[in-house]
């Protein structure tokens, strides 16, 4: 079983590495001006939901890596919200509600929640497409998106090995989004270069 879990731990570590630079920057600055609170709350919700799912499925890699990601995301929420009492309340409430839902809802509803949280992270595909049309430069890092894609590949391998179709589906969605964003960003960069020439 440990040999299978290693795929999950690698996928989780790559996923943490994807979000860590932004989290460290916000923590170093001591504020979150210009950073979307909603985006980081959503990421905290996603990490919490997958940690709860990992707990429910007895998956050490899902539980541990998503708890680590949740702590990182919570530290950014903490930095964004100036009021520490409000930050603590928001984080505790979100974690309790999302984990409670994943652990207590019937399997079909919990699966729908997990899938919807994955789709909630996909607006960047549209934004990258829109940036091509208007010729706007993007701040999206193709390298970071590639790291996230590699994370998805390791999670898919792990999910196939443990026969978890929900985990395969959710990571296939994430991987598809990442590939689409990478392709759109490369096309956009090339298009801007041709227009500038």
Short mmCIF file of C-alpha atoms in Angstrom, two decimals:
data_model
loop_
_atom_site.label_atom_id
_atom_site.label_comp_id
_atom_site.label_asym_id
_atom_site.label_seq_id
_atom_site.Cartn_x
_atom_site.Cartn_y
_atom_site.Cartn_z
CA UNK A 1 0.00 0.00 0.00
CA UNK A 2 2.86 2.42 0.74
CA UNK A 3 4.16 2.04 -2.82
CA UNK A 4 0.76 3.22 -4.08
CA UNK A 5 0.60 6.07 -1.54
CA UNK A 6 3.91 7.45 -2.85
CA UNK A 7 2.08 8.56 -6.03
CA UNK A 8 -0.41 10.47 -3.89
CA UNK A 9 2.32 12.05 -1.80
CA UNK A 10 4.21 13.17 -4.94
CA UNK A 11 1.01 14.54 -6.48
CA UNK A 12 0.15 16.31 -3.23
CA UNK A 13 3.65 17.73 -2.79
CA UNK A 14 3.59 19.12 -6.34
CA UNK A 15 0.16 20.63 -5.64
CA UNK A 16 1.49 22.29 -2.49
CA UNK A 17 4.53 23.55 -4.41
CA UNK A 18 2.14 25.15 -6.94
CA UNK A 19 0.49 27.39 -4.32
CA UNK A 20 3.34 27.87 -1.87
CA UNK A 21 5.19 30.78 -3.59
CA UNK A 22 2.10 33.02 -3.53
CA UNK A 23 1.35 32.06 0.05
CA UNK A 24 4.90 32.84 1.16
CA UNK A 25 4.81 36.19 -0.63
CA UNK A 26 1.61 37.23 1.12
CA UNK A 27 2.94 36.05 4.49
CA UNK A 28 6.27 37.87 3.93
CA UNK A 29 4.51 41.12 3.00
CA UNK A 30 2.19 40.74 5.98
CA UNK A 31 -0.87 41.76 3.98
CA UNK A 32 -2.96 40.51 1.12
CA UNK A 33 -3.65 43.69 -0.83
CA UNK A 34 -4.35 42.81 -4.43
CA UNK A 35 -5.00 39.16 -3.53
CA UNK A 36 -8.49 37.70 -3.89
CA UNK A 37 -9.94 36.59 -0.55
CA UNK A 38 -12.64 34.60 -2.35
CA UNK A 39 -10.01 32.71 -4.36
CA UNK A 40 -8.05 31.74 -1.24
CA UNK A 41 -11.21 30.80 0.67
CA UNK A 42 -12.14 28.59 -2.28
CA UNK A 43 -8.70 26.98 -2.26
CA UNK A 44 -9.02 26.42 1.49
CA UNK A 45 -12.43 24.82 0.89
CA UNK A 46 -11.01 22.56 -1.82
CA UNK A 47 -8.09 21.44 0.37
CA UNK A 48 -10.42 20.86 3.32
CA UNK A 49 -12.88 18.84 1.24
CA UNK A 50 -10.14 16.58 -0.14
CA UNK A 51 -8.56 16.17 3.30
CA UNK A 52 -11.96 15.08 4.64
CA UNK A 53 -12.37 12.73 1.67
CA UNK A 54 -8.91 11.32 2.39
CA UNK A 55 -9.88 10.78 6.03
CA UNK A 56 -13.08 9.03 4.95
CA UNK A 57 -11.22 6.81 2.46
CA UNK A 58 -8.27 6.09 4.82
CA UNK A 59 -5.83 7.68 2.38
CA UNK A 60 -2.74 9.04 4.18
CA UNK A 61 -1.55 10.96 1.11
CA UNK A 62 -4.89 12.67 0.45
CA UNK A 63 -5.30 13.53 4.12
CA UNK A 64 -1.76 14.74 4.86
CA UNK A 65 -1.05 16.72 1.69
CA UNK A 66 -4.45 18.42 1.68
CA UNK A 67 -4.14 19.27 5.37
CA UNK A 68 -0.77 20.87 4.57
CA UNK A 69 -2.30 22.75 1.64
CA UNK A 70 -5.19 23.83 3.88
CA UNK A 71 -2.79 25.22 6.48
CA UNK A 72 -0.95 27.18 3.77
CA UNK A 73 -4.23 28.51 2.35
CA UNK A 74 -5.50 29.40 5.83
CA UNK A 75 -2.31 31.38 6.50
CA UNK A 76 -3.02 33.49 3.40
CA UNK A 77 -6.63 34.07 4.49
CA UNK A 78 -5.22 35.04 7.89
CA UNK A 79 -2.92 37.59 6.22
CA UNK A 80 -5.64 38.99 3.95
CA UNK A 81 -8.11 39.61 6.78
CA UNK A 82 -6.79 42.27 9.15
CA UNK A 83 -9.20 41.36 11.94
CA UNK A 84 -7.74 38.21 13.57
CA UNK A 85 -11.03 37.28 15.25
CA UNK A 86 -12.86 37.54 11.94
CA UNK A 87 -10.11 35.55 10.18
CA UNK A 88 -10.20 32.79 12.79
CA UNK A 89 -14.00 32.63 12.63
CA UNK A 90 -14.03 32.52 8.81
CA UNK A 91 -11.39 29.79 8.64
CA UNK A 92 -12.92 27.66 11.40
CA UNK A 93 -16.43 27.98 9.96
CA UNK A 94 -15.36 27.11 6.43
CA UNK A 95 -13.30 24.11 7.53
CA UNK A 96 -16.06 22.78 9.81
CA UNK A 97 -18.84 23.21 7.24
CA UNK A 98 -16.96 21.78 4.26
CA UNK A 99 -15.45 18.84 6.18
CA UNK A 100 -18.81 18.18 7.82
CA UNK A 101 -20.58 18.11 4.47
CA UNK A 102 -18.06 15.78 2.84
CA UNK A 103 -18.13 13.40 5.81
CA UNK A 104 -21.90 13.36 6.40
CA UNK A 105 -23.58 13.80 3.03
CA UNK A 106 -24.58 10.71 1.08
CA UNK A 107 -21.81 9.64 -1.31
CA UNK A 108 -23.52 11.03 -4.42
CA UNK A 109 -23.99 14.49 -2.90
CA UNK A 110 -20.47 14.56 -1.45
CA UNK A 111 -19.14 13.61 -4.89
CA UNK A 112 -21.18 16.41 -6.49
CA UNK A 113 -19.72 18.86 -3.95
CA UNK A 114 -16.14 17.73 -4.68
CA UNK A 115 -16.69 17.96 -8.45
CA UNK A 116 -18.30 21.41 -8.19
CA UNK A 117 -15.35 22.68 -6.13
CA UNK A 118 -13.01 21.48 -8.89
CA UNK A 119 -15.08 23.26 -11.56
CA UNK A 120 -15.17 26.42 -9.46
CA UNK A 121 -11.44 26.75 -10.08
CA UNK A 122 -11.74 26.77 -13.89
CA UNK A 123 -12.56 30.42 -14.82
CA UNK A 124 -8.90 30.94 -15.77
CA UNK A 125 -9.52 29.01 -19.01
CA UNK A 126 -12.01 31.67 -20.11
CA UNK A 127 -9.78 34.47 -18.85
CA UNK A 128 -6.78 33.14 -20.81
CA UNK A 129 -8.93 32.86 -23.95
CA UNK A 130 -10.23 36.41 -23.44
CA UNK A 131 -6.66 37.70 -23.01
CA UNK A 132 -5.78 36.31 -26.46
CA UNK A 133 -8.73 38.11 -28.06
CA UNK A 134 -7.87 41.48 -26.53
CA UNK A 135 -4.09 41.03 -26.77
CA UNK A 136 -3.58 41.46 -23.05
CA UNK A 137 -0.49 40.08 -21.33
CA UNK A 138 -1.22 37.50 -18.66
CA UNK A 139 0.34 37.00 -15.25
CA UNK A 140 -0.27 33.25 -15.46
CA UNK A 141 2.91 31.23 -15.02
CA UNK A 142 3.12 28.42 -17.56
CA UNK A 143 5.75 26.77 -15.35
CA UNK A 144 3.40 26.83 -12.35
CA UNK A 145 0.55 25.46 -14.46
CA UNK A 146 2.90 22.70 -15.68
CA UNK A 147 3.72 21.79 -12.07
CA UNK A 148 0.00 21.67 -11.33
CA UNK A 149 -0.52 19.44 -14.38
CA UNK A 150 2.20 17.06 -13.15
CA UNK A 151 0.45 16.98 -9.78
CA UNK A 152 -2.76 15.96 -11.56
CA UNK A 153 -0.96 13.19 -13.45
CA UNK A 154 0.41 11.69 -10.22
CA UNK A 155 -3.03 11.95 -8.57
CA UNK A 156 -4.61 10.19 -11.56
CA UNK A 157 -2.03 7.37 -11.35
CA UNK A 158 -2.74 7.08 -7.61
CA UNK A 159 -6.52 7.12 -8.19
CA UNK A 160 -6.33 4.42 -10.86
CA UNK A 161 -4.18 2.23 -8.59
CA UNK A 162 -6.70 2.52 -5.72
CA UNK A 163 -9.71 2.30 -8.10
CA UNK A 164 -11.20 5.67 -7.10
CA UNK A 165 -13.24 6.94 -10.06
CA UNK A 166 -14.17 10.23 -8.34
CA UNK A 167 -10.51 11.07 -7.81
CA UNK A 168 -9.75 10.15 -11.44
CA UNK A 169 -12.59 12.35 -12.71
CA UNK A 170 -11.72 15.38 -10.58
CA UNK A 171 -8.03 15.23 -11.46
CA UNK A 172 -8.83 14.69 -15.13
CA UNK A 173 -10.86 17.92 -14.99
CA UNK A 174 -7.97 19.76 -13.30
CA UNK A 175 -5.46 18.32 -15.78
CA UNK A 176 -7.67 19.28 -18.75
CA UNK A 177 -8.01 22.83 -17.40
CA UNK A 178 -4.25 23.08 -16.88
CA UNK A 179 -3.49 21.83 -20.39
CA UNK A 180 -6.04 24.25 -21.87
CA UNK A 181 -4.59 27.18 -19.90
CA UNK A 182 -1.01 26.26 -20.87
CA UNK A 183 -1.99 26.02 -24.55
CA UNK A 184 -3.93 29.31 -24.45
CA UNK A 185 -1.07 31.10 -22.69
CA UNK A 186 1.45 29.86 -25.27
CA UNK A 187 -0.85 30.87 -28.14
CA UNK A 188 -1.44 34.26 -26.50
CA UNK A 189 2.27 34.89 -26.04
CA UNK A 190 2.99 33.94 -29.64
CA UNK A 191 0.09 36.10 -30.88
CA UNK A 192 1.33 39.13 -28.93
CA UNK A 193 4.85 38.59 -30.29
CA UNK A 194 3.56 38.44 -33.88
CA UNK A 195 1.44 41.56 -33.39
CA UNK A 196 4.41 43.43 -31.93
CA UNK A 197 6.66 42.50 -34.88
#
